[in-house]
PDB file of C-alpha atoms in Angstrom:
ATOM      1  CA  UNK H   7     -18.567  -2.806   9.307  1.00 42.00           C
ATOM      2  CA  UNK H   8     -16.099  -1.747  11.992  1.00 40.00           C
ATOM      3  CA  UNK H   9     -18.911  -1.794  14.589  1.00 42.00           C
ATOM      4  CA  UNK H  10     -19.783  -5.292  13.536  1.00 51.00           C
ATOM      5  CA  UNK H  11     -16.343  -6.727  14.139  1.00 43.00           C
ATOM      6  CA  UNK H  12     -16.473  -7.509  17.819  1.00 42.00           C
ATOM      7  CA  UNK H  13     -19.960  -9.054  17.785  1.00 44.00           C
ATOM      8  CA  UNK H  14     -18.977 -11.216  14.845  1.00 46.00           C
ATOM      9  CA  UNK H  15     -15.818 -12.369  16.633  1.00 44.00           C
ATOM     10  CA  UNK H  16     -17.832 -13.335  19.604  1.00 44.00           C
ATOM     11  CA  UNK H  17     -20.169 -15.495  17.562  1.00 49.00           C
ATOM     12  CA  UNK H  18     -17.269 -17.146  15.779  1.00 46.00           C
ATOM     13  CA  UNK H  19     -15.512 -17.954  19.001  1.00 44.00           C
ATOM     14  CA  UNK H  20     -18.611 -19.859  20.141  1.00 42.00           C
ATOM     15  CA  UNK H  21     -18.514 -22.091  17.086  1.00 44.00           C
ATOM     16  CA  UNK H  22     -17.353 -25.733  17.670  1.00 41.00           C
ATOM     17  CA  UNK H  23     -15.210 -25.588  14.535  1.00 41.00           C
ATOM     18  CA  UNK H  24     -12.713 -23.355  16.324  1.00 39.00           C
ATOM     19  CA  UNK H  25     -10.838 -26.519  17.340  1.00 38.00           C
ATOM     20  CA  UNK H  26      -9.830 -27.229  13.761  1.00 41.00           C
ATOM     21  CA  UNK H  27      -6.168 -26.709  12.925  1.00 45.00           C
ATOM     22  CA  UNK H  28      -5.927 -27.908   9.314  1.00 51.00           C
ATOM     23  CA  UNK H  29      -4.422 -25.452   6.837  1.00 74.00           C
ATOM     24  CA  UNK H  30      -6.734 -24.773   3.916  1.00 81.00           C
ATOM     25  CA  UNK H  31      -5.273 -25.234   0.420  1.00 85.00           C
ATOM     26  CA  UNK H  32      -8.532 -25.317  -1.588  1.00 90.00           C
ATOM     27  CA  UNK H  33     -11.861 -23.596  -1.278  1.00 91.00           C
ATOM     28  CA  UNK H  34     -15.074 -25.137  -2.645  1.00 93.00           C
ATOM     29  CA  UNK H  35     -18.137 -22.971  -2.873  1.00 93.00           C
ATOM     30  CA  UNK H  36     -21.629 -24.325  -3.516  1.00 93.00           C
ATOM     31  CA  UNK H  37     -23.630 -22.674  -6.229  1.00 93.00           C
ATOM     32  CA  UNK H  38     -26.385 -21.931  -3.643  1.00 93.00           C
ATOM     33  CA  UNK H  39     -23.939 -19.704  -1.746  1.00 94.00           C
ATOM     34  CA  UNK H  40     -23.112 -17.733  -4.861  1.00 94.00           C
ATOM     35  CA  UNK H  41     -26.809 -17.255  -5.700  1.00 95.00           C
ATOM     36  CA  UNK H  42     -27.574 -16.099  -2.129  1.00 93.00           C
ATOM     37  CA  UNK H  43     -24.790 -13.544  -2.154  1.00 94.00           C
ATOM     38  CA  UNK H  44     -25.899 -12.162  -5.511  1.00 93.00           C
ATOM     39  CA  UNK H  45     -29.507 -12.075  -4.334  1.00 93.00           C
ATOM     40  CA  UNK H  46     -28.523 -10.334  -1.072  1.00 93.00           C
ATOM     41  CA  UNK H  47     -26.788  -7.523  -3.007  1.00 92.00           C
ATOM     42  CA  UNK H  48     -29.630  -7.143  -5.485  1.00 90.00           C
ATOM     43  CA  UNK H  49     -32.169  -6.781  -2.678  1.00 88.00           C
ATOM     44  CA  UNK H  50     -30.274  -4.579  -0.260  1.00 87.00           C
ATOM     45  CA  UNK H  51     -27.197  -3.179  -2.023  1.00 81.00           C
ATOM     46  CA  UNK H  52     -27.584   0.117  -3.816  1.00 75.00           C
ATOM     47  CA  UNK H  53     -24.572   1.559  -5.700  1.00 73.00           C
ATOM     48  CA  UNK H  54     -21.763   1.831  -3.193  1.00 76.00           C
ATOM     49  CA  UNK H  55     -23.820   0.364  -0.352  1.00 84.00           C
ATOM     50  CA  UNK H  56     -21.995  -2.641   1.096  1.00 89.00           C
ATOM     51  CA  UNK H  57     -23.731  -5.861   2.111  1.00 92.00           C
ATOM     52  CA  UNK H  58     -22.168  -8.493   4.337  1.00 91.00           C
ATOM     53  CA  UNK H  59     -23.012 -11.933   5.632  1.00 92.00           C
ATOM     54  CA  UNK H  60     -21.795 -15.104   7.329  1.00 91.00           C
ATOM     55  CA  UNK H  61     -20.331 -18.101   5.508  1.00 93.00           C
ATOM     56  CA  UNK H  62     -21.117 -21.595   6.794  1.00 91.00           C
ATOM     57  CA  UNK H  63     -19.565 -24.908   5.935  1.00 90.00           C
ATOM     58  CA  UNK H  64     -16.943 -27.386   7.066  1.00 89.00           C
ATOM     59  CA  UNK H  65     -13.308 -28.363   6.562  1.00 88.00           C
ATOM     60  CA  UNK H  66     -12.537 -31.636   4.935  1.00 88.00           C
ATOM     61  CA  UNK H  67      -8.788 -32.389   5.162  1.00 85.00           C
ATOM     62  CA  UNK H  68      -7.146 -29.395   3.383  1.00 86.00           C
ATOM     63  CA  UNK H  69     -10.359 -28.282   1.662  1.00 90.00           C
ATOM     64  CA  UNK H  70     -12.721 -25.667   2.944  1.00 92.00           C
ATOM     65  CA  UNK H  71     -16.269 -26.321   1.756  1.00 92.00           C
ATOM     66  CA  UNK H  72     -18.589 -23.264   1.858  1.00 94.00           C
ATOM     67  CA  UNK H  73     -22.048 -24.810   1.698  1.00 92.00           C
ATOM     68  CA  UNK H  74     -24.372 -22.064   3.034  1.00 90.00           C
ATOM     69  CA  UNK H  75     -24.544 -18.486   4.109  1.00 91.00           C
ATOM     70  CA  UNK H  76     -26.959 -15.923   5.577  1.00 88.00           C
ATOM     71  CA  UNK H  77     -26.839 -12.125   5.458  1.00 88.00           C
ATOM     72  CA  UNK H  78     -26.266  -9.669   8.211  1.00 84.00           C
ATOM     73  CA  UNK H  79     -29.565  -7.891   8.752  1.00 78.00           C
ATOM     74  CA  UNK H  80     -29.787  -4.246   7.833  1.00 72.00           C
ATOM     75  CA  UNK H  81     -30.455  -2.155  10.889  1.00 62.00           C
ATOM     76  CA  UNK H  82     -29.910   1.484  11.890  1.00 59.00           C
ATOM     77  CA  UNK H  83     -28.549   3.171  14.948  1.00 61.00           C
ATOM     78  CA  UNK H  84     -32.074   3.430  16.287  1.00 61.00           C
ATOM     79  CA  UNK H  85     -32.212  -0.325  16.694  1.00 61.00           C
ATOM     80  CA  UNK H  86     -30.471  -0.135  20.046  1.00 60.00           C
ATOM     81  CA  UNK H  87     -32.067  -3.428  21.287  1.00 65.00           C
ATOM     82  CA  UNK H  88     -30.739  -5.466  18.361  1.00 66.00           C
ATOM     83  CA  UNK H  89     -28.204  -8.122  19.494  1.00 68.00           C
ATOM     84  CA  UNK H  90     -26.204  -9.176  16.482  1.00 68.00           C
ATOM     85  CA  UNK H  91     -24.411 -11.982  18.346  1.00 70.00           C
ATOM     86  CA  UNK H  92     -27.711 -13.427  19.497  1.00 75.00           C
ATOM     87  CA  UNK H  93     -29.032 -13.174  15.983  1.00 75.00           C
ATOM     88  CA  UNK H  94     -26.186 -15.156  14.526  1.00 71.00           C
ATOM     89  CA  UNK H  95     -26.430 -17.825  17.275  1.00 76.00           C
ATOM     90  CA  UNK H  96     -30.106 -18.241  16.675  1.00 79.00           C
ATOM     91  CA  UNK H  97     -29.529 -18.582  12.905  1.00 77.00           C
ATOM     92  CA  UNK H  98     -26.894 -21.267  13.413  1.00 75.00           C
ATOM     93  CA  UNK H  99     -29.104 -23.102  15.898  1.00 77.00           C
ATOM     94  CA  UNK H 100     -31.995 -23.086  13.468  1.00 78.00           C
ATOM     95  CA  UNK H 101     -29.767 -24.381  10.687  1.00 74.00           C
ATOM     96  CA  UNK H 102     -28.511 -27.159  12.918  1.00 73.00           C
ATOM     97  CA  UNK H 103     -32.077 -28.197  13.760  1.00 71.00           C
ATOM     98  CA  UNK H 104     -32.804 -28.749  10.030  1.00 71.00           C
ATOM     99  CA  UNK H 105     -29.534 -30.657   9.523  1.00 68.00           C
ATOM    100  CA  UNK H 106     -27.767 -27.904   7.496  1.00 69.00           C
ATOM    101  CA  UNK H 107     -24.068 -27.145   7.930  1.00 65.00           C
ATOM    102  CA  UNK H 108     -23.923 -24.472  10.604  1.00 67.00           C
ATOM    103  CA  UNK H 109     -20.203 -23.976  11.378  1.00 82.00           C
ATOM    104  CA  UNK H 110     -18.640 -20.616  10.830  1.00 85.00           C
ATOM    105  CA  UNK H 111     -15.980 -20.604   8.097  1.00 90.00           C
ATOM    106  CA  UNK H 112     -15.794 -16.932   7.299  1.00 91.00           C
ATOM    107  CA  UNK H 113     -17.824 -14.030   5.937  1.00 93.00           C
ATOM    108  CA  UNK H 114     -18.539 -12.268   2.706  1.00 95.00           C
ATOM    109  CA  UNK H 115     -18.788  -8.629   1.592  1.00 94.00           C
ATOM    110  CA  UNK H 116     -19.651  -6.781  -1.609  1.00 93.00           C
ATOM    111  CA  UNK H 117     -17.356  -4.212  -3.076  1.00 89.00           C
ATOM    112  CA  UNK H 118     -17.825  -1.085  -5.204  1.00 84.00           C
ATOM    113  CA  UNK H 119     -15.268  -0.930  -8.013  1.00 78.00           C
ATOM    114  CA  UNK H 120     -12.829  -3.017  -6.054  1.00 77.00           C
ATOM    115  CA  UNK H 121     -12.587  -0.652  -3.098  1.00 79.00           C
ATOM    116  CA  UNK H 122     -12.598  -3.148  -0.278  1.00 84.00           C
ATOM    117  CA  UNK H 123      -9.078  -3.057   1.183  1.00 80.00           C
ATOM    118  CA  UNK H 124      -9.503  -1.108   4.415  1.00 83.00           C
ATOM    119  CA  UNK H 125      -8.550  -1.204   8.061  1.00 84.00           C
ATOM    120  CA  UNK H 126     -12.108  -2.279   8.920  1.00 87.00           C
ATOM    121  CA  UNK H 127     -11.811  -5.320   6.627  1.00 89.00           C
ATOM    122  CA  UNK H 128      -8.401  -6.167   8.022  1.00 89.00           C
ATOM    123  CA  UNK H 129      -9.635  -6.028  11.650  1.00 89.00           C
ATOM    124  CA  UNK H 130     -12.733  -8.146  10.819  1.00 89.00           C
ATOM    125  CA  UNK H 131     -10.787 -10.772   8.984  1.00 92.00           C
ATOM    126  CA  UNK H 132      -8.212 -10.883  11.782  1.00 91.00           C
ATOM    127  CA  UNK H 133     -10.961 -11.489  14.310  1.00 89.00           C
ATOM    128  CA  UNK H 134     -12.338 -14.360  12.183  1.00 89.00           C
ATOM    129  CA  UNK H 135      -9.005 -15.925  11.368  1.00 90.00           C
ATOM    130  CA  UNK H 136      -7.756 -15.573  14.905  1.00 89.00           C
ATOM    131  CA  UNK H 137     -10.805 -17.545  16.227  1.00 86.00           C
ATOM    132  CA  UNK H 138     -10.903 -20.050  13.340  1.00 85.00           C
ATOM    133  CA  UNK H 139      -7.703 -20.420  11.354  1.00 87.00           C
ATOM    134  CA  UNK H 140      -9.455 -21.610   8.208  1.00 88.00           C
ATOM    135  CA  UNK H 141     -11.738 -18.565   7.935  1.00 91.00           C
ATOM    136  CA  UNK H 142     -11.895 -16.639   4.637  1.00 93.00           C
ATOM    137  CA  UNK H 143     -13.526 -13.566   3.380  1.00 94.00           C
ATOM    138  CA  UNK H 144     -15.346 -13.692   0.029  1.00 95.00           C
ATOM    139  CA  UNK H 145     -15.348 -10.413  -1.912  1.00 94.00           C
ATOM    140  CA  UNK H 146     -18.162 -10.111  -4.421  1.00 94.00           C
ATOM    141  CA  UNK H 147     -17.900  -7.374  -7.121  1.00 91.00           C
ATOM    142  CA  UNK H 148     -21.382  -6.736  -8.612  1.00 91.00           C
ATOM    143  CA  UNK H 149     -20.005  -4.277 -11.162  1.00 88.00           C
ATOM    144  CA  UNK H 150     -17.794  -6.896 -12.857  1.00 88.00           C
ATOM    145  CA  UNK H 151     -20.457  -9.526 -12.458  1.00 90.00           C
ATOM    146  CA  UNK H 152     -22.985  -7.341 -14.288  1.00 88.00           C
ATOM    147  CA  UNK H 153     -20.634  -7.259 -17.261  1.00 87.00           C
ATOM    148  CA  UNK H 154     -21.020 -10.983 -17.729  1.00 85.00           C
ATOM    149  CA  UNK H 155     -18.133 -12.465 -15.631  1.00 87.00           C
ATOM    150  CA  UNK H 156     -18.711 -13.601 -12.106  1.00 90.00           C
ATOM    151  CA  UNK H 157     -16.322 -11.869  -9.744  1.00 90.00           C
ATOM    152  CA  UNK H 158     -15.998 -13.667  -6.428  1.00 92.00           C
ATOM    153  CA  UNK H 159     -12.608 -13.930  -4.789  1.00 92.00           C
ATOM    154  CA  UNK H 160     -11.480 -15.425  -1.416  1.00 92.00           C
ATOM    155  CA  UNK H 161      -8.867 -13.752   0.743  1.00 92.00           C
ATOM    156  CA  UNK H 162      -6.966 -14.657   3.903  1.00 91.00           C
ATOM    157  CA  UNK H 163      -4.327 -12.861   6.002  1.00 90.00           C
ATOM    158  CA  UNK H 164      -0.805 -14.203   5.749  1.00 88.00           C
ATOM    159  CA  UNK H 165       0.815 -15.605   8.943  1.00 88.00           C
ATOM    160  CA  UNK H 166       3.169 -12.569   9.023  1.00 83.00           C
ATOM    161  CA  UNK H 167       0.256 -10.078   8.862  1.00 85.00           C
ATOM    162  CA  UNK H 168      -1.627 -12.120  11.496  1.00 88.00           C
ATOM    163  CA  UNK H 169       1.362 -11.716  13.784  1.00 85.00           C
ATOM    164  CA  UNK H 170       1.570  -7.987  13.103  1.00 81.00           C
ATOM    165  CA  UNK H 171      -2.144  -7.557  13.773  1.00 84.00           C
ATOM    166  CA  UNK H 172      -1.912  -9.570  16.936  1.00 84.00           C
ATOM    167  CA  UNK H 173       0.899  -7.385  18.304  1.00 79.00           C
ATOM    168  CA  UNK H 174      -0.888  -4.288  16.904  1.00 73.00           C
ATOM    169  CA  UNK H 175       2.496  -2.890  15.953  1.00 64.00           C
ATOM    170  CA  UNK H 176       2.210  -1.073  12.685  1.00 63.00           C
ATOM    171  CA  UNK H 177       5.077   1.350  13.281  1.00 61.00           C
ATOM    172  CA  UNK H 178       7.748   1.719  10.597  1.00 52.00           C
ATOM    173  CA  UNK H 179      10.349   0.371  13.049  1.00 50.00           C
ATOM    174  CA  UNK H 180       8.548  -2.971  13.101  1.00 53.00           C
ATOM    175  CA  UNK H 181       8.579  -3.408   9.239  1.00 75.00           C
ATOM    176  CA  UNK H 182      11.814  -4.109   7.312  1.00 68.00           C
ATOM    177  CA  UNK H 183      10.455  -2.722   4.067  1.00 71.00           C
ATOM    178  CA  UNK H 184       9.084   0.501   5.601  1.00 73.00           C
ATOM    179  CA  UNK H 185      12.326   1.055   7.489  1.00 75.00           C
ATOM    180  CA  UNK H 186      14.387   0.585   4.363  1.00 78.00           C
ATOM    181  CA  UNK H 187      12.135   3.010   2.461  1.00 79.00           C
ATOM    182  CA  UNK H 188      12.388   5.570   5.264  1.00 81.00           C
ATOM    183  CA  UNK H 189      16.215   5.369   5.203  1.00 83.00           C
ATOM    184  CA  UNK H 190      16.060   5.605   1.415  1.00 84.00           C
ATOM    185  CA  UNK H 191      13.969   8.734   1.625  1.00 87.00           C
ATOM    186  CA  UNK H 192      16.397  10.286   4.057  1.00 87.00           C
ATOM    187  CA  UNK H 193      19.358   9.649   1.726  1.00 87.00           C
ATOM    188  CA  UNK H 194      17.388  10.959  -1.259  1.00 88.00           C
ATOM    189  CA  UNK H 195      16.746  14.159   0.715  1.00 88.00           C
ATOM    190  CA  UNK H 196      20.512  14.406   1.367  1.00 88.00           C
ATOM    191  CA  UNK H 197      21.273  13.893  -2.287  1.00 87.00           C
ATOM    192  CA  UNK H 198      18.683  16.566  -3.204  1.00 87.00           C
ATOM    193  CA  UNK H 199      20.417  19.070  -0.952  1.00 88.00           C
ATOM    194  CA  UNK H 200      23.808  18.218  -2.595  1.00 88.00           C
ATOM    195  CA  UNK H 201      22.170  18.717  -6.009  1.00 88.00           C
ATOM    196  CA  UNK H 202      21.009  22.124  -4.879  1.00 89.00           C
ATOM    197  CA  UNK H 203      24.500  23.018  -3.703  1.00 89.00           C
ATOM    198  CA  UNK H 204      25.963  21.916  -7.035  1.00 88.00           C
ATOM    199  CA  UNK H 205      23.375  23.924  -9.026  1.00 89.00           C
ATOM    200  CA  UNK H 206      24.219  26.994  -6.938  1.00 90.00           C
ATOM    201  CA  UNK H 207      27.904  26.470  -7.594  1.00 89.00           C
ATOM    202  CA  UNK H 208      27.278  26.097 -11.314  1.00 90.00           C
ATOM    203  CA  UNK H 209      25.275  29.296 -11.413  1.00 90.00           C
ATOM    204  CA  UNK H 210      27.895  31.217  -9.479  1.00 89.00           C
ATOM    205  CA  UNK H 211      30.694  29.876 -11.660  1.00 89.00           C
ATOM    206  CA  UNK H 212      28.802  30.790 -14.807  1.00 90.00           C
ATOM    207  CA  UNK H 213      28.084  34.249 -13.535  1.00 89.00           C
ATOM    208  CA  UNK H 214      31.750  34.816 -12.622  1.00 87.00           C
ATOM    209  CA  UNK H 215      32.889  33.589 -16.026  1.00 88.00           C
ATOM    210  CA  UNK H 216      30.528  36.137 -17.624  1.00 89.00           C
ATOM    211  CA  UNK H 217      31.886  38.927 -15.428  1.00 88.00           C
ATOM    212  CA  UNK H 218      35.406  37.892 -16.206  1.00 87.00           C
ATOM    213  CA  UNK H 219      34.746  37.973 -19.929  1.00 88.00           C
ATOM    214  CA  UNK H 220      33.076  41.372 -19.663  1.00 88.00           C
ATOM    215  CA  UNK H 221      36.074  42.701 -17.689  1.00 87.00           C
ATOM    216  CA  UNK H 222      38.529  41.485 -20.328  1.00 86.00           C
ATOM    217  CA  UNK H 223      36.494  43.069 -23.084  1.00 88.00           C
ATOM    218  CA  UNK H 224      36.450  46.433 -21.292  1.00 88.00           C
ATOM    219  CA  UNK H 225      40.203  46.295 -20.783  1.00 86.00           C
ATOM    220  CA  UNK H 226      40.748  45.523 -24.448  1.00 88.00           C
ATOM    221  CA  UNK H 227      38.421  48.412 -25.550  1.00 89.00           C
ATOM    222  CA  UNK H 228      40.206  50.819 -23.148  1.00 88.00           C
ATOM    223  CA  UNK H 229      43.659  49.773 -24.378  1.00 87.00           C
ATOM    224  CA  UNK H 230      42.484  50.265 -27.969  1.00 89.00           C
ATOM    225  CA  UNK H 231      41.407  53.842 -27.108  1.00 89.00           C
ATOM    226  CA  UNK H 232      44.637  54.526 -25.255  1.00 86.00           C
ATOM    227  CA  UNK H 233      46.556  53.322 -28.347  1.00 88.00           C
ATOM    228  CA  UNK H 234      44.748  55.833 -30.596  1.00 88.00           C
ATOM    229  CA  UNK H 235      45.681  58.574 -28.117  1.00 86.00           C
ATOM    230  CA  UNK H 236      49.291  57.434 -28.025  1.00 85.00           C
ATOM    231  CA  UNK H 237      49.068  56.309 -24.459  1.00 85.00           C
ATOM    232  CA  UNK H 238      50.596  53.106 -23.046  1.00 87.00           C
ATOM    233  CA  UNK H 239      48.402  50.098 -22.322  1.00 86.00           C
ATOM    234  CA  UNK H 240      46.996  49.547 -18.888  1.00 83.00           C
ATOM    235  CA  UNK H 241      49.303  47.520 -16.615  1.00 83.00           C
ATOM    236  CA  UNK H 242      48.756  43.731 -16.695  1.00 81.00           C
ATOM    237  CA  UNK H 243      46.671  42.381 -13.826  1.00 79.00           C
ATOM    238  CA  UNK H 244      46.318  38.878 -12.465  1.00 78.00           C
ATOM    239  CA  UNK H 245      42.668  38.124 -13.310  1.00 78.00           C
ATOM    240  CA  UNK H 246      42.648  35.054 -11.079  1.00 75.00           C
ATOM    241  CA  UNK H 247      43.203  37.328  -8.117  1.00 77.00           C
ATOM    242  CA  UNK H 248      40.365  39.627  -9.162  1.00 80.00           C
ATOM    243  CA  UNK H 249      37.976  36.754  -9.880  1.00 82.00           C
ATOM    244  CA  UNK H 250      38.465  33.973  -7.405  1.00 83.00           C
ATOM    245  CA  UNK H 251      36.478  30.900  -8.507  1.00 82.00           C
ATOM    246  CA  UNK H 252      33.728  29.778  -6.051  1.00 85.00           C
ATOM    247  CA  UNK H 253      34.512  26.738  -3.981  1.00 85.00           C
ATOM    248  CA  UNK H 254      33.180  23.556  -5.524  1.00 85.00           C
ATOM    249  CA  UNK H 255      31.119  21.288  -3.237  1.00 85.00           C
ATOM    250  CA  UNK H 256      32.903  18.101  -2.124  1.00 83.00           C
ATOM    251  CA  UNK H 257      32.286  15.175  -4.446  1.00 83.00           C
ATOM    252  CA  UNK H 258      33.121  12.409  -2.027  1.00 85.00           C
ATOM    253  CA  UNK H 259      30.032  12.978   0.158  1.00 83.00           C
ATOM    254  CA  UNK H 260      27.763  12.863  -2.874  1.00 84.00           C
ATOM    255  CA  UNK H 261      29.339   9.636  -4.129  1.00 84.00           C
ATOM    256  CA  UNK H 262      28.908   8.087  -0.661  1.00 84.00           C
ATOM    257  CA  UNK H 263      25.258   9.086  -0.540  1.00 86.00           C
ATOM    258  CA  UNK H 264      24.687   7.755  -4.035  1.00 85.00           C
ATOM    259  CA  UNK H 265      26.303   4.462  -3.045  1.00 84.00           C
ATOM    260  CA  UNK H 266      24.102   4.220   0.063  1.00 85.00           C
ATOM    261  CA  UNK H 267      20.961   4.944  -2.059  1.00 86.00           C
ATOM    262  CA  UNK H 268      22.010   2.168  -4.420  1.00 85.00           C
ATOM    263  CA  UNK H 269      22.400  -0.180  -1.439  1.00 83.00           C
ATOM    264  CA  UNK H 270      18.965   0.642  -0.045  1.00 81.00           C
ATOM    265  CA  UNK H 271      17.370   0.208  -3.461  1.00 82.00           C
ATOM    266  CA  UNK H 272      19.011  -3.215  -3.686  1.00 80.00           C
ATOM    267  CA  UNK H 273      17.519  -4.162  -0.249  1.00 76.00           C
ATOM    268  CA  UNK H 274      14.036  -2.992  -1.251  1.00 77.00           C
ATOM    269  CA  UNK H 275      14.281  -4.790  -4.602  1.00 77.00           C
ATOM    270  CA  UNK H 276      15.401  -8.008  -2.945  1.00 73.00           C
ATOM    271  CA  UNK H 277      12.652  -7.746  -0.356  1.00 70.00           C
ATOM    272  CA  UNK H 278       9.820  -7.030  -2.819  1.00 70.00           C
ATOM    273  CA  UNK H 279      10.877  -8.688  -6.042  1.00 69.00           C
ATOM    274  CA  UNK H 280       9.068 -11.948  -5.308  1.00 65.00           C
ATOM    275  CA  UNK H 281       5.847 -10.220  -4.240  1.00 66.00           C
ATOM    276  CA  UNK H 282       5.877  -7.781  -7.138  1.00 65.00           C
ATOM    277  CA  UNK H 283       6.524 -10.614  -9.560  1.00 68.00           C
ATOM    278  CA  UNK H 284       3.412 -12.360  -8.238  1.00 68.00           C
ATOM    279  CA  UNK H 285       1.458  -9.071  -8.483  1.00 69.00           C
ATOM    280  CA  UNK H 286       2.377  -8.465 -12.105  1.00 70.00           C
ATOM    281  CA  UNK H 287       1.689 -12.096 -12.967  1.00 69.00           C
ATOM    282  CA  UNK H 288      -1.739 -11.872 -11.341  1.00 70.00           C
ATOM    283  CA  UNK H 289      -2.543  -8.619 -13.146  1.00 70.00           C
ATOM    284  CA  UNK H 290      -1.488 -10.207 -16.435  1.00 71.00           C
ATOM    285  CA  UNK H 291      -3.610 -13.258 -15.854  1.00 69.00           C
ATOM    286  CA  UNK H 292      -6.587 -11.133 -14.800  1.00 65.00           C
ATOM    287  CA  UNK H 293      -6.275  -9.005 -17.919  1.00 65.00           C
ATOM    288  CA  UNK H 294      -6.043 -12.148 -20.097  1.00 61.00           C
ATOM    289  CA  UNK H 295      -9.156 -13.684 -18.482  1.00 59.00           C
ATOM    290  CA  UNK H 296     -11.242 -10.480 -18.545  1.00 55.00           C
TER     291      UNK H 296
END
């Protein structure tokens, strides 16, 4: 699929529909397209084998109508002379001659147990959507479809992701959420180190208390023996000088780190709450419909 990206983008760029600038709010798919996609997978898809193809149609106001499609041909690395761009152009030319919608409006791909989100798919969809803003990718799940419920979903890249892909800047510094998470991880590491220090202090304090108790017991036993022998008790000693308590770790630093962690968590929650809400809502609806 990754090798197919550049040739596909070249064919899309040559399409006359690249001048369209209407935002798509509704996608309408002809039954013929659905049947062709299913037939394509049944003929060439085997298990986890992925099949792909071109979507054809037109944009009417804010509605994208997908009226036809044709598959990418299966070919191996030995087919060095095969020109995929030329193949697509000839297919569109042939469709135009028989008065069938021939404008590129996206592409389709099958998936195996929903495993379709990849860098290759991202790059391919970016190429399509960069050339034709209305382009979509249809993901067909044959496993779910075989269970009696047609699984065919359309996806597009958000404007923000299109901008990131265009700049090719995927570094954490360029993403607010990733930067916040990185800072949060750093503070959690600091807090973990403080917890280790506190646990060490607690163990040392407990060990000293035990040694102090054992020392007092030995003194009492020895004084009891001296009493039976008519000897005076041992002189009193300042136990605090013999057993100096270990220095406790400073609490203020830990409180400040905990406060900063709470602040970062609030930033992440504020940044992701809306998207996570949509995700949970979508999962609930999908579970209700399945």
